[in-house]
C-alpha positions as a LaTeX table, in Angstrom:
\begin{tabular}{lrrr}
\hline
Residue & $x$ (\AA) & $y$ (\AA) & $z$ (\AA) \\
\hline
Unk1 & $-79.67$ & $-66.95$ & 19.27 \\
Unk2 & $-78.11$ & $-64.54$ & 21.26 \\
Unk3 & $-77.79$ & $-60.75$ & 19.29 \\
Unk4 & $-74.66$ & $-58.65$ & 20.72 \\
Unk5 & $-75.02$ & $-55.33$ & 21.53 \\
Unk6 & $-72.94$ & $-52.56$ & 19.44 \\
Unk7 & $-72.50$ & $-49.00$ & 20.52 \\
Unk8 & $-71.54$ & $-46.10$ & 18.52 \\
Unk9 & $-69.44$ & $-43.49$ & 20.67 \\
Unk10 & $-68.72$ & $-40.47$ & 19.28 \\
Unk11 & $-65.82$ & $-38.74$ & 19.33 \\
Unk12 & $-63.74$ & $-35.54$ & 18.36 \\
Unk13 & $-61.37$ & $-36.50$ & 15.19 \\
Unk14 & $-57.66$ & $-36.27$ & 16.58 \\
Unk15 & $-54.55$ & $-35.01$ & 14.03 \\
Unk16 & $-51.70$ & $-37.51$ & 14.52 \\
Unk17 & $-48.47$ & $-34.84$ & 14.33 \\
Unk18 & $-45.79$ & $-37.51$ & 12.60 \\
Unk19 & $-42.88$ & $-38.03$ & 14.37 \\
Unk20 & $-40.45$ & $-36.24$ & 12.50 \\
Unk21 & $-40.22$ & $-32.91$ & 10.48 \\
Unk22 & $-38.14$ & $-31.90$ & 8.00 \\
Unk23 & $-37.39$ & $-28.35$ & 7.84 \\
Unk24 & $-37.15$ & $-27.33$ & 3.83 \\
Unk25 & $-33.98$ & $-26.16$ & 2.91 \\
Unk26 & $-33.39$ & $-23.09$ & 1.50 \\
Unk27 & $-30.54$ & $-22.06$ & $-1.18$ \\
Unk28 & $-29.34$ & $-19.63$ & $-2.95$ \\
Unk29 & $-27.21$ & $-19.71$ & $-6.90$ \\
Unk30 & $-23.80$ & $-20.09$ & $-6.59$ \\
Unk31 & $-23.21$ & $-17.45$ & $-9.04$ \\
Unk32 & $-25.64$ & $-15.02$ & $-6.70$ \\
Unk33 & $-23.91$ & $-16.13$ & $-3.35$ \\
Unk34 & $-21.02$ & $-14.56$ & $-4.75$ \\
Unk35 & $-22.50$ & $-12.06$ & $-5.48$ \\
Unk36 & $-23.61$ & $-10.67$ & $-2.44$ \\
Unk37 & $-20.45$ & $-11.88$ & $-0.89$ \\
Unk38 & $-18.99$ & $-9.32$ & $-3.02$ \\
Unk39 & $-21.29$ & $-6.79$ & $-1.93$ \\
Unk40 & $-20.38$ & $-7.39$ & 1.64 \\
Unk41 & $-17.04$ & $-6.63$ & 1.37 \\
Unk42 & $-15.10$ & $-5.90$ & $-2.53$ \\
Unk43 & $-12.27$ & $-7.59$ & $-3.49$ \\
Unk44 & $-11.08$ & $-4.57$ & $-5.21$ \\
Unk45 & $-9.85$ & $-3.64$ & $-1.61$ \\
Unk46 & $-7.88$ & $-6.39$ & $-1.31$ \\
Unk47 & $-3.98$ & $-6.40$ & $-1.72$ \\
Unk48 & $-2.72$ & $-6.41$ & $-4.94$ \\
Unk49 & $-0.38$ & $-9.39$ & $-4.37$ \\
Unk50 & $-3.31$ & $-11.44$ & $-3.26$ \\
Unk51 & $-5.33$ & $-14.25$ & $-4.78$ \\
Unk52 & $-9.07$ & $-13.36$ & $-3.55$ \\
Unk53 & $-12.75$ & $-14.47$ & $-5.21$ \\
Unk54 & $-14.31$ & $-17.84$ & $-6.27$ \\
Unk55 & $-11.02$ & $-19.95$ & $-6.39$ \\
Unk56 & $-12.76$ & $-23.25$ & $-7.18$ \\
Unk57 & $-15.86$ & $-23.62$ & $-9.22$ \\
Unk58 & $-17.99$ & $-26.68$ & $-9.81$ \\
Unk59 & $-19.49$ & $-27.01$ & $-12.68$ \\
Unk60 & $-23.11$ & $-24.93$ & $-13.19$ \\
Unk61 & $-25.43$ & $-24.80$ & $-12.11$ \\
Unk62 & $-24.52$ & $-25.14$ & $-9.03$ \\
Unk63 & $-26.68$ & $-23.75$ & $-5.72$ \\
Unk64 & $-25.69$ & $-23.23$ & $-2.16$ \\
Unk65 & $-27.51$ & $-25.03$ & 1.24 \\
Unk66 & $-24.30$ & $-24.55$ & 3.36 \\
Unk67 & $-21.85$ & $-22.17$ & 3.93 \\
Unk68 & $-18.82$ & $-23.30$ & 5.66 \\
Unk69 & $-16.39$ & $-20.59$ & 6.91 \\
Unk70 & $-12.83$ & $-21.43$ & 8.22 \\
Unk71 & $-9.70$ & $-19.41$ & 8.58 \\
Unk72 & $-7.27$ & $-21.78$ & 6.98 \\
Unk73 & $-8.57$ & $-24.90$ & 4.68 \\
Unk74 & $-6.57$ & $-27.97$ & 5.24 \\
Unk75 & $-7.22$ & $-31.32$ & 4.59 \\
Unk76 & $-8.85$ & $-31.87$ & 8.36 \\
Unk77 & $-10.95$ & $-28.62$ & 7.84 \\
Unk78 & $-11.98$ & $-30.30$ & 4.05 \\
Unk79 & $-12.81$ & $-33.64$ & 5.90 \\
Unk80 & $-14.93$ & $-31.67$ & 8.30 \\
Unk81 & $-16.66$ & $-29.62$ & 5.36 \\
Unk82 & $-17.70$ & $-31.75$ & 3.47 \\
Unk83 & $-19.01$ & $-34.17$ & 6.50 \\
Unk84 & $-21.44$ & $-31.01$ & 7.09 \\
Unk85 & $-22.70$ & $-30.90$ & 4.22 \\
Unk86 & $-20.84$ & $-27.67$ & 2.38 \\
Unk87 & $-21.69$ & $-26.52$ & $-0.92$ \\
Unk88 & $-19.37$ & $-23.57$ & $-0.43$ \\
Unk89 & $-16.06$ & $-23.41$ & 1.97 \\
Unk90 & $-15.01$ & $-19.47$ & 2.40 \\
Unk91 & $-11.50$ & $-20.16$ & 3.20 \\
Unk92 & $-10.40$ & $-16.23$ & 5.17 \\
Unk93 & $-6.77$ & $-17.29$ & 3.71 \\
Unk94 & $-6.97$ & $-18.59$ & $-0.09$ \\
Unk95 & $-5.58$ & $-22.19$ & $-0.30$ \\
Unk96 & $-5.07$ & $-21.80$ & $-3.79$ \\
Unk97 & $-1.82$ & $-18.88$ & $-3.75$ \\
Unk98 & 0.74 & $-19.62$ & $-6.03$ \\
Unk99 & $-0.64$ & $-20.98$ & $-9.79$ \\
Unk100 & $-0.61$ & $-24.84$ & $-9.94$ \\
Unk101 & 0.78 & $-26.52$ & $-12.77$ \\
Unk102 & $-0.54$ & $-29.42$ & $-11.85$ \\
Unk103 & $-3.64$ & $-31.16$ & $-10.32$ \\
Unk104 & $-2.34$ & $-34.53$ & $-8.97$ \\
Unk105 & $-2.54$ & $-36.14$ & $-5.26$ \\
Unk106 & 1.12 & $-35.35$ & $-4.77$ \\
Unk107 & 0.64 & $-32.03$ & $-2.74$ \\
Unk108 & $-1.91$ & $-31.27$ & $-0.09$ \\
Unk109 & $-3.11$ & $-28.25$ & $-1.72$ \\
Unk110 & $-3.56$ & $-30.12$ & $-4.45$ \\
Unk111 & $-5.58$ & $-32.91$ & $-3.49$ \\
Unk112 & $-8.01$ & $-30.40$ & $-1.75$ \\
Unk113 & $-8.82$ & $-28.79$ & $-5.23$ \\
Unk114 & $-9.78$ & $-32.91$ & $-5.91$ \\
Unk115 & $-12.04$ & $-33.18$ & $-3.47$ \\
Unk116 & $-13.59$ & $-29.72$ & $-3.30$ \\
Unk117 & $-14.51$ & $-30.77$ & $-7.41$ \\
Unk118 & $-15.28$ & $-34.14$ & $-6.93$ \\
Unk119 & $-17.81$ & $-33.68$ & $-4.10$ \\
Unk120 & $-19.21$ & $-30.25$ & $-5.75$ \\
Unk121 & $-17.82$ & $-27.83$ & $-3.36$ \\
Unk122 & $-16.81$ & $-24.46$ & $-4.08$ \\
Unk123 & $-14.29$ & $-22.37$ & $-2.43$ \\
Unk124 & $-14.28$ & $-18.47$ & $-2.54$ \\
Unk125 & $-11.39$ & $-16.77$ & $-0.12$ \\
Unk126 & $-11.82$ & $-12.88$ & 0.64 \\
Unk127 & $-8.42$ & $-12.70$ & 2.54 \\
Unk128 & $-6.99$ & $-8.80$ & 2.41 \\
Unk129 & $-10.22$ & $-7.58$ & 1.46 \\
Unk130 & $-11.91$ & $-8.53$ & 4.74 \\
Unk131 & $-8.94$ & $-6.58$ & 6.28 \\
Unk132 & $-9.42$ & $-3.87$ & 5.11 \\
Unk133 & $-13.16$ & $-2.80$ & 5.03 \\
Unk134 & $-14.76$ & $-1.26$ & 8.24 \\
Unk135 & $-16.39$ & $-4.01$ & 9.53 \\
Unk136 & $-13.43$ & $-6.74$ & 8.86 \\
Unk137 & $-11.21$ & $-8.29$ & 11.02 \\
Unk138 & $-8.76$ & $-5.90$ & 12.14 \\
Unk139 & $-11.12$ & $-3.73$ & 13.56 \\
Unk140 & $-12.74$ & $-7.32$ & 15.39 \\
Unk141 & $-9.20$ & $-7.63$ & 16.73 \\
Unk142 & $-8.87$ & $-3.42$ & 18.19 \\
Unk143 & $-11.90$ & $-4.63$ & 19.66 \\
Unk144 & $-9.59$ & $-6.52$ & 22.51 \\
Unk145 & $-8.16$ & $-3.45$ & 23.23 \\
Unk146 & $-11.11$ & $-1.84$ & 24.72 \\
Unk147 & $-12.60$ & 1.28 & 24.42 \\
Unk148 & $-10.62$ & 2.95 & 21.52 \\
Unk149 & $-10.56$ & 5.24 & 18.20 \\
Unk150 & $-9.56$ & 3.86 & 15.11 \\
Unk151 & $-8.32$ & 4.78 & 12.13 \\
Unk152 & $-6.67$ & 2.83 & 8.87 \\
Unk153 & $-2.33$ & 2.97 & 8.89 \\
Unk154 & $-2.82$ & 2.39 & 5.43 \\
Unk155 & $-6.07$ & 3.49 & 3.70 \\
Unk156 & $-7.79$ & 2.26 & 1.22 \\
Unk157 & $-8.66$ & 4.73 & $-2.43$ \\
Unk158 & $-12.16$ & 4.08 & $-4.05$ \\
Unk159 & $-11.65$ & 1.31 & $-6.08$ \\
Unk160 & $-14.01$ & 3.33 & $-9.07$ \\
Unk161 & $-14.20$ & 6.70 & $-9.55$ \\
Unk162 & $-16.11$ & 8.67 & $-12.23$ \\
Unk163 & $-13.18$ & 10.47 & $-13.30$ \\
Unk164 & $-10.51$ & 8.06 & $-16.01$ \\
Unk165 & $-6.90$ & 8.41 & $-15.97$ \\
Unk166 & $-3.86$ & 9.49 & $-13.14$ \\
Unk167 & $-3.34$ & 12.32 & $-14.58$ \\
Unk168 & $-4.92$ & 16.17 & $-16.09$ \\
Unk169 & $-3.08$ & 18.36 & $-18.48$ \\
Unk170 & $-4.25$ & 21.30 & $-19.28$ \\
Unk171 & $-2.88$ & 23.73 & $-21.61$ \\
Unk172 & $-4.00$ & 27.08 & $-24.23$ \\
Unk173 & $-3.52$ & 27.67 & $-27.87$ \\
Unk174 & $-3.49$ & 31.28 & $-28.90$ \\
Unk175 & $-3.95$ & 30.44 & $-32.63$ \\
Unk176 & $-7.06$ & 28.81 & $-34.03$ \\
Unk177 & $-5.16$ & 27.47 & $-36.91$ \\
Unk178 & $-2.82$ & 25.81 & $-34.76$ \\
Unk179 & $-5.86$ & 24.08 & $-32.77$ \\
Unk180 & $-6.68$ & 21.61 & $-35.20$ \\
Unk181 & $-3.46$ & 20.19 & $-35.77$ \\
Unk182 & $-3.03$ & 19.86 & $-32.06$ \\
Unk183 & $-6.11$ & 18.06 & $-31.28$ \\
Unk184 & $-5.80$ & 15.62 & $-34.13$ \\
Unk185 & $-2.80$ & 14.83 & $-33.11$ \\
Unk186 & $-3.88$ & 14.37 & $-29.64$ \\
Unk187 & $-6.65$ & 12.32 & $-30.64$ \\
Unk188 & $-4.38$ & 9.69 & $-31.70$ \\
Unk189 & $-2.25$ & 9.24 & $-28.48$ \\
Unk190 & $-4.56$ & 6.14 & $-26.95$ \\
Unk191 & $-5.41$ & 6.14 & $-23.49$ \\
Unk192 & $-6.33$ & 9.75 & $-23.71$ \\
Unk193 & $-10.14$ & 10.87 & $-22.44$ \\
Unk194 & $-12.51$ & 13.31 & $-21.71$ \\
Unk195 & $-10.71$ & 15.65 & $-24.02$ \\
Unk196 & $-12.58$ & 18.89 & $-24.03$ \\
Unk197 & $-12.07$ & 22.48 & $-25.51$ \\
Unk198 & $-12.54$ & 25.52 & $-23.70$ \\
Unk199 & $-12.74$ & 29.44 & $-24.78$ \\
Unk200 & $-10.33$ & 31.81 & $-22.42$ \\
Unk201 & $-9.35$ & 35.08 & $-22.54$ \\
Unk202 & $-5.27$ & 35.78 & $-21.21$ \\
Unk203 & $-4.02$ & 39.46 & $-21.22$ \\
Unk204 & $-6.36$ & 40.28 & $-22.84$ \\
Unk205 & $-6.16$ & 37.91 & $-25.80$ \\
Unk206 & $-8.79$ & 34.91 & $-26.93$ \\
Unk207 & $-7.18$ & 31.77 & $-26.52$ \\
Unk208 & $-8.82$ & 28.02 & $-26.31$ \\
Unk209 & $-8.10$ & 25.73 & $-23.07$ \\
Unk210 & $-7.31$ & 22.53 & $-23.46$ \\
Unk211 & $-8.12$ & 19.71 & $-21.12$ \\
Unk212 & $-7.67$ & 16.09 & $-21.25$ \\
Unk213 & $-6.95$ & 13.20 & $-18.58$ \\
Unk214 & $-4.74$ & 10.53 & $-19.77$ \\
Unk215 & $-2.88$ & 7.55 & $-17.89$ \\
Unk216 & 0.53 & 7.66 & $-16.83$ \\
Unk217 & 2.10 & 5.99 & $-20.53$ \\
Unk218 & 0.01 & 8.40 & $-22.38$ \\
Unk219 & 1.26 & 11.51 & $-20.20$ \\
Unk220 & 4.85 & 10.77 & $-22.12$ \\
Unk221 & 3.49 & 10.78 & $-25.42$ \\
Unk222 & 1.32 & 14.36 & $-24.46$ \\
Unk223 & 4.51 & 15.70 & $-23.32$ \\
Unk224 & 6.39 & 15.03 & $-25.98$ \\
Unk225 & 4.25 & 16.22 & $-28.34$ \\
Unk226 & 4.09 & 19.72 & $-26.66$ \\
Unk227 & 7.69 & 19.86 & $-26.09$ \\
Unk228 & 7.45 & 20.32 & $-29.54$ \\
Unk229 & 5.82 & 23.84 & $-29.14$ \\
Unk230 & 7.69 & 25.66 & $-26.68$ \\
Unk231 & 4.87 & 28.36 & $-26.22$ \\
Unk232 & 2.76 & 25.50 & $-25.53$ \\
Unk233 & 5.16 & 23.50 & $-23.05$ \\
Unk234 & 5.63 & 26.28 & $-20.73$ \\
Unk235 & 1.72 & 27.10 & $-20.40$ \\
Unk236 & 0.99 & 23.76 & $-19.72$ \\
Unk237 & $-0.35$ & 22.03 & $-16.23$ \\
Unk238 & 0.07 & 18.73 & $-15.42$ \\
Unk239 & $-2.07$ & 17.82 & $-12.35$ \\
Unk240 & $-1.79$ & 14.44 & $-10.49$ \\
Unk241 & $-5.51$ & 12.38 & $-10.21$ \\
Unk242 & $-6.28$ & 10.91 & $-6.59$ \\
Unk243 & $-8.86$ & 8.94 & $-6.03$ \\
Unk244 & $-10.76$ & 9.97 & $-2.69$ \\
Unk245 & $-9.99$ & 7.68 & 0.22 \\
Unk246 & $-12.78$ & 5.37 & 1.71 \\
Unk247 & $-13.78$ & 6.53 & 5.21 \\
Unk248 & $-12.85$ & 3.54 & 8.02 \\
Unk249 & $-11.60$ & 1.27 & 5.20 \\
Unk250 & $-7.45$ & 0.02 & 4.74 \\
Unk251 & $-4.65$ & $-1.52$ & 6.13 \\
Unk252 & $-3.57$ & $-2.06$ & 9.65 \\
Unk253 & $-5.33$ & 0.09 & 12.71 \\
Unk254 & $-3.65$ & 3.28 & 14.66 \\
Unk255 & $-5.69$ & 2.88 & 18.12 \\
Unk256 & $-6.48$ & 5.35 & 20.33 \\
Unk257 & $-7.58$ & 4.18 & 24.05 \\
Unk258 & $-9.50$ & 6.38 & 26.16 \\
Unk259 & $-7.93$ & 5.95 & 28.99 \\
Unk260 & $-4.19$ & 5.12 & 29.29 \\
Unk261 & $-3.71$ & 1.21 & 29.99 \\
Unk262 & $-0.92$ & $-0.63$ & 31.63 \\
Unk263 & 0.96 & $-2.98$ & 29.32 \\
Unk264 & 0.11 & $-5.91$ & 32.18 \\
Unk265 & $-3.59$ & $-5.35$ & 32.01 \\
Unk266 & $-3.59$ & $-5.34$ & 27.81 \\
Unk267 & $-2.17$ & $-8.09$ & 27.36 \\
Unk268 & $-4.76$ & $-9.74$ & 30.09 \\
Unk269 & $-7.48$ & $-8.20$ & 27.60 \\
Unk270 & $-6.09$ & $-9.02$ & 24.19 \\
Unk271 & $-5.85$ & $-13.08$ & 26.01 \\
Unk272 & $-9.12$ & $-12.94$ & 27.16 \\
Unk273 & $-10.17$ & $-11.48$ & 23.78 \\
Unk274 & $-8.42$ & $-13.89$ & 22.01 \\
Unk275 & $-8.74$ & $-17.17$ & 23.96 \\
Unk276 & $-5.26$ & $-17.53$ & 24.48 \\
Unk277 & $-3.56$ & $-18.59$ & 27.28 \\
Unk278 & $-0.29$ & $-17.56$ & 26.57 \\
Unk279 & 0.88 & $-14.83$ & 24.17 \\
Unk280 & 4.49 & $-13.39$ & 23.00 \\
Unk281 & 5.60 & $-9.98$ & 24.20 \\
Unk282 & 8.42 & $-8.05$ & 24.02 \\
Unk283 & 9.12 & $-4.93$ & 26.19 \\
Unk284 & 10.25 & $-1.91$ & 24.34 \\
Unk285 & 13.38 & $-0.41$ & 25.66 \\
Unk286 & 13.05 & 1.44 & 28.89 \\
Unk287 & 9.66 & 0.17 & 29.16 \\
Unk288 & 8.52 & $-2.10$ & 32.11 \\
Unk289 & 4.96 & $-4.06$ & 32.46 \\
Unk290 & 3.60 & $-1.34$ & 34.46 \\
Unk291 & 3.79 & 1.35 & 31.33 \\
Unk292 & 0.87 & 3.25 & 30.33 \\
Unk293 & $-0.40$ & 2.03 & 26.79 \\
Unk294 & $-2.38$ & 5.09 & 25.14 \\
Unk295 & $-1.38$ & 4.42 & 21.50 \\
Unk296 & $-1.18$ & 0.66 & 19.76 \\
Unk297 & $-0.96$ & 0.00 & 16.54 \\
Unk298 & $-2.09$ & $-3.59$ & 15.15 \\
Unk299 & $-2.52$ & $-5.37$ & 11.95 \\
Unk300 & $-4.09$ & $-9.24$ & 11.99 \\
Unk301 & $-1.60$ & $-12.40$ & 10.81 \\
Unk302 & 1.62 & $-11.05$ & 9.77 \\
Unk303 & 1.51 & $-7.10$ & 10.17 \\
Unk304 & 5.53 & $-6.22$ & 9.93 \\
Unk305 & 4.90 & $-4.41$ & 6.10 \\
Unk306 & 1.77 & $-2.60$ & 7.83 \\
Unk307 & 3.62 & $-1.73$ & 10.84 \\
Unk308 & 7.00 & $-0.47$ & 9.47 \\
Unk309 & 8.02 & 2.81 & 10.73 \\
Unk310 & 4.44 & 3.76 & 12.58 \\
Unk311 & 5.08 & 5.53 & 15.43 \\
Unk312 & 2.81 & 3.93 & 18.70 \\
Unk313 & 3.49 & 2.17 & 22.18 \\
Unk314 & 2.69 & $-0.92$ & 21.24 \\
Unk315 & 2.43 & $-3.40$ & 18.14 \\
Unk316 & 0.06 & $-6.07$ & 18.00 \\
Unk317 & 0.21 & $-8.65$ & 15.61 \\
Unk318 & 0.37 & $-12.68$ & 14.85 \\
Unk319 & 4.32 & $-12.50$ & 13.74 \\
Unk320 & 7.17 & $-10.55$ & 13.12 \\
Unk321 & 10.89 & $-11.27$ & 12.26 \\
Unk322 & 13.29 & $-11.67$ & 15.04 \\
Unk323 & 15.16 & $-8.72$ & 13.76 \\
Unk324 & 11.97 & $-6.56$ & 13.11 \\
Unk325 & 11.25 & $-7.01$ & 16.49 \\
Unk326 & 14.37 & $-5.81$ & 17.78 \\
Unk327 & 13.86 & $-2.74$ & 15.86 \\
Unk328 & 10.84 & $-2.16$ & 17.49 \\
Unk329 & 12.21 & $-2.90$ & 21.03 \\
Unk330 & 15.10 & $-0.27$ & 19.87 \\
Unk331 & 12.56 & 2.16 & 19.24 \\
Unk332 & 11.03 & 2.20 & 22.45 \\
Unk333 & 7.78 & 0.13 & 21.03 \\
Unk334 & 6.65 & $-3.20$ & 22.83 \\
Unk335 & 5.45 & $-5.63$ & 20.53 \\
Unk336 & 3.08 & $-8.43$ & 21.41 \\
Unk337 & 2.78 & $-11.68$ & 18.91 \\
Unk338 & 0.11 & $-13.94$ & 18.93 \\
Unk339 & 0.99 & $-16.34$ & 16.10 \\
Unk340 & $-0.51$ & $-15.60$ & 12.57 \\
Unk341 & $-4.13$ & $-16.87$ & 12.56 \\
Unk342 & $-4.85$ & $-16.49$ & 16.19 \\
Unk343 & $-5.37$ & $-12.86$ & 15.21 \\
Unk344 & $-8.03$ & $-13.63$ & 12.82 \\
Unk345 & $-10.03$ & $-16.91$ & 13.40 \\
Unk346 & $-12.09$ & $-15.45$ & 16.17 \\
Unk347 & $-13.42$ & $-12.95$ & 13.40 \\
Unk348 & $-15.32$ & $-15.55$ & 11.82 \\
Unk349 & $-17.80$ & $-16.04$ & 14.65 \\
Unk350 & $-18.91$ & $-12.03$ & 14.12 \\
Unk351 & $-18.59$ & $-13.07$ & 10.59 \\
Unk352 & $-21.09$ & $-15.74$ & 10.62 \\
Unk353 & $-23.61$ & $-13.41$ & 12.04 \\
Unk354 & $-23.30$ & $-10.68$ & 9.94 \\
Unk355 & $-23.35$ & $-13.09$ & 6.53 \\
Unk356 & $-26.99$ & $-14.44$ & 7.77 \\
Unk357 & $-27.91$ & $-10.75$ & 8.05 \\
Unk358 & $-26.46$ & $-9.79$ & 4.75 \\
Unk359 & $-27.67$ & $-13.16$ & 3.17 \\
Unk360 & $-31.14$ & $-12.61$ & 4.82 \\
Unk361 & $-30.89$ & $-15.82$ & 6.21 \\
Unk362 & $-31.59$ & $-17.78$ & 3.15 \\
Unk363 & $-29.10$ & $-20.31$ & 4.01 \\
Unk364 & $-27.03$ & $-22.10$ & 6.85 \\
Unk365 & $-23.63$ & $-20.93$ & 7.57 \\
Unk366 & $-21.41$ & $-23.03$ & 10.06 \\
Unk367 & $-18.11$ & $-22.26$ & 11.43 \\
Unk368 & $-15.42$ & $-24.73$ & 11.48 \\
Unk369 & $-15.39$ & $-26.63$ & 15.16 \\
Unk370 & $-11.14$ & $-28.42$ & 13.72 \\
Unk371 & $-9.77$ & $-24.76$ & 12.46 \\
Unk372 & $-6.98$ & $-24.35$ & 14.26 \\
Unk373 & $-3.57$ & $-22.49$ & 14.37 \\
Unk374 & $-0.77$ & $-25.26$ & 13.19 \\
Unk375 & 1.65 & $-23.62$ & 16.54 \\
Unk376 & 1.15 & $-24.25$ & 20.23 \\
Unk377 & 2.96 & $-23.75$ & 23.52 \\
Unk378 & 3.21 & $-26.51$ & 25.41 \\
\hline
\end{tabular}
């Protein structure tokens, strides 16, 4: 019988790496996405016309893999959003504006609030808030100026302040019996606060100050009741409450270049900046392509309100009027037009960035690849 021969070989143990890996994905709570996306930029500086914030909500809980950001959200952008994946869309321009009466699949606008519930997507818009802060979009778009100083047309007041009220009145009462009376009866005008008494000594005399901030409704009811008093009424201040402006944060941009530009070679930046081929220009009167630029003034999508009566060498904006325009040219003011949303979308690129900084990276943001503006030249 013939015995076969076996041989043990020894031999290192080997991993086998599988073929595929799947990266966990991270998330974050709806409720704290929006959060933060407050944080980074507060919708108390937006517009007071507009409709910003969490527009659609699916029902909680409700957490976030994928943030999609486009400029404007139409049913081609929703297609696309929700074929990557998007828990949240942040639409720049809200797609919700007007109130709907309705939710039917009559109306396009409509039918996206369908599909953004029915697939659990979200949709938050920031719109004139991300105008105005520091770090927004108009000051993306001065950027294709060049080198320049910038400062807010319109800025922006602290959206909270310590102090309550618009306005301080602040009157004395030379007789203590009268005081009482007076500040009960002040006491009952509402919207009256940080009422607060005061010894002072006039001519010689002890009299008590009086100090209260009240809103502008309850200022009429205050007056009226010291109009009663005509010793009172005619030692009485009324001082108007400003809230401090926010440094770098507003409406609209005043640019100054550092060195004087021609109007040929700013448009060539603001196309290259923009990715445009073509853009609209009108020449201010007397003004020829070969005029210095030192001044512009600018406002992303449709900047006419913004731009009204500021004095500059140039406007830059996505539209105007026809006849707003002409009052420009009249003025001695070029204007350049880039339609509405080319003056915005390229923001969201920057925008993407700075969200995975501010978000720490704790989920994916995409930008939309079929966001587009709905006019061409061709």
């Amino acid at each position: 019988m013939l015995l076969s021969c076996v041989h043990l070989i020894r031999r290192p143990l080997q991993c086998i790496q599988p073929l595929l890996v799947l990266p966990s994905r991270s998330f974050m709570d709806l409720k704290a996405l929006v959060s933060s996306l407050d944080d980074f930029a507060s919708l108390s500086l937006a517009e007071s016309w507009d409709n910003v914030g969490l527009l659609v909500e699916p029902s909680p809980p409700h957490t976030v893999s994928t943030l999609f950001l486009t400029n404007d959200l139409t049913e081609e952008v929703m297609q696309e959003a929700l074929q990557r994946k998007a828990d949240l869309i942040l639409s720049y321009h809200p797609p919700i504006f007007r109130a709907l009466k309705r939710i039917t699949w009559k109306t396009w606008k409509e039918r996206l609030v369908i599909q953004a519930l029915e697939h659990r997507v979200g949709i938050y818009s920031p719109h004139t808030a991300y105008d105005a802060i520091p770090h927004g979009v108009n000051n993306w778009l001065a950027k294709g100026l060049g080198a320049c100083t910038t400062v807010p047309l319109h800025p922006s007041m602290a959206p909270s302040y310590p102090t309550e009220g618009t306005h301080r009145v602040e009157f004395s009462v030379d007789h203590t019996e009268h005081l009482e009376t007076i500040l009960s009866s002040m006491r009952g005008i509402p919207e009256i606060s940080s009422l607060i008494t005061l010894p002072a000594r006039a001519e010689g005399e002890e009299q008590t100050r009086v100090s209260l901030n009240c809103t502008q409704k309850a200022l009429l009811e205050v007056v009226a009741l010291l109009s009663r008093n005509s010793l009172l009424y005619h030692k009485t201040e009324i001082m108007l409450l400003q809230k401090p402006l926010l440094p770098h944060t507003g409406m609209g941009r005043l640019c100054t270049l550092s060195e004087p530009v021609s109007l040929s070679a700013l448009t060539e930046r603001i196309k290259s900046h923009l990715r445009l081929p073509y853009i609209r220009l009108a020449l201010g009167m007397g003004k020829t392509l070969e005029t210095k630029v030192k001044v512009a003034a600018l406002c992303a999508g449709s900047g006419s309100s913004v731009l009204q009566g500021v004095e500059a060498d140039l406007y830059l904006t996505g539209e105007m009027s026809h006849h707003e325009v002409l009052d420009a040219v009249a003025k001695g003011i070029s204007v350049i037009l880039c339609e509405h949303s080319n003056t915005e979308r390229g923001f969201l690129s920057e925008l993407r960035d700075m969200l995975a900084t501010h978000l720490e990276n704790k989920i994916t943001i995409v930008v939309s690849e079929r966001d587009r503006d709905p006019l061409q030249v061709i």
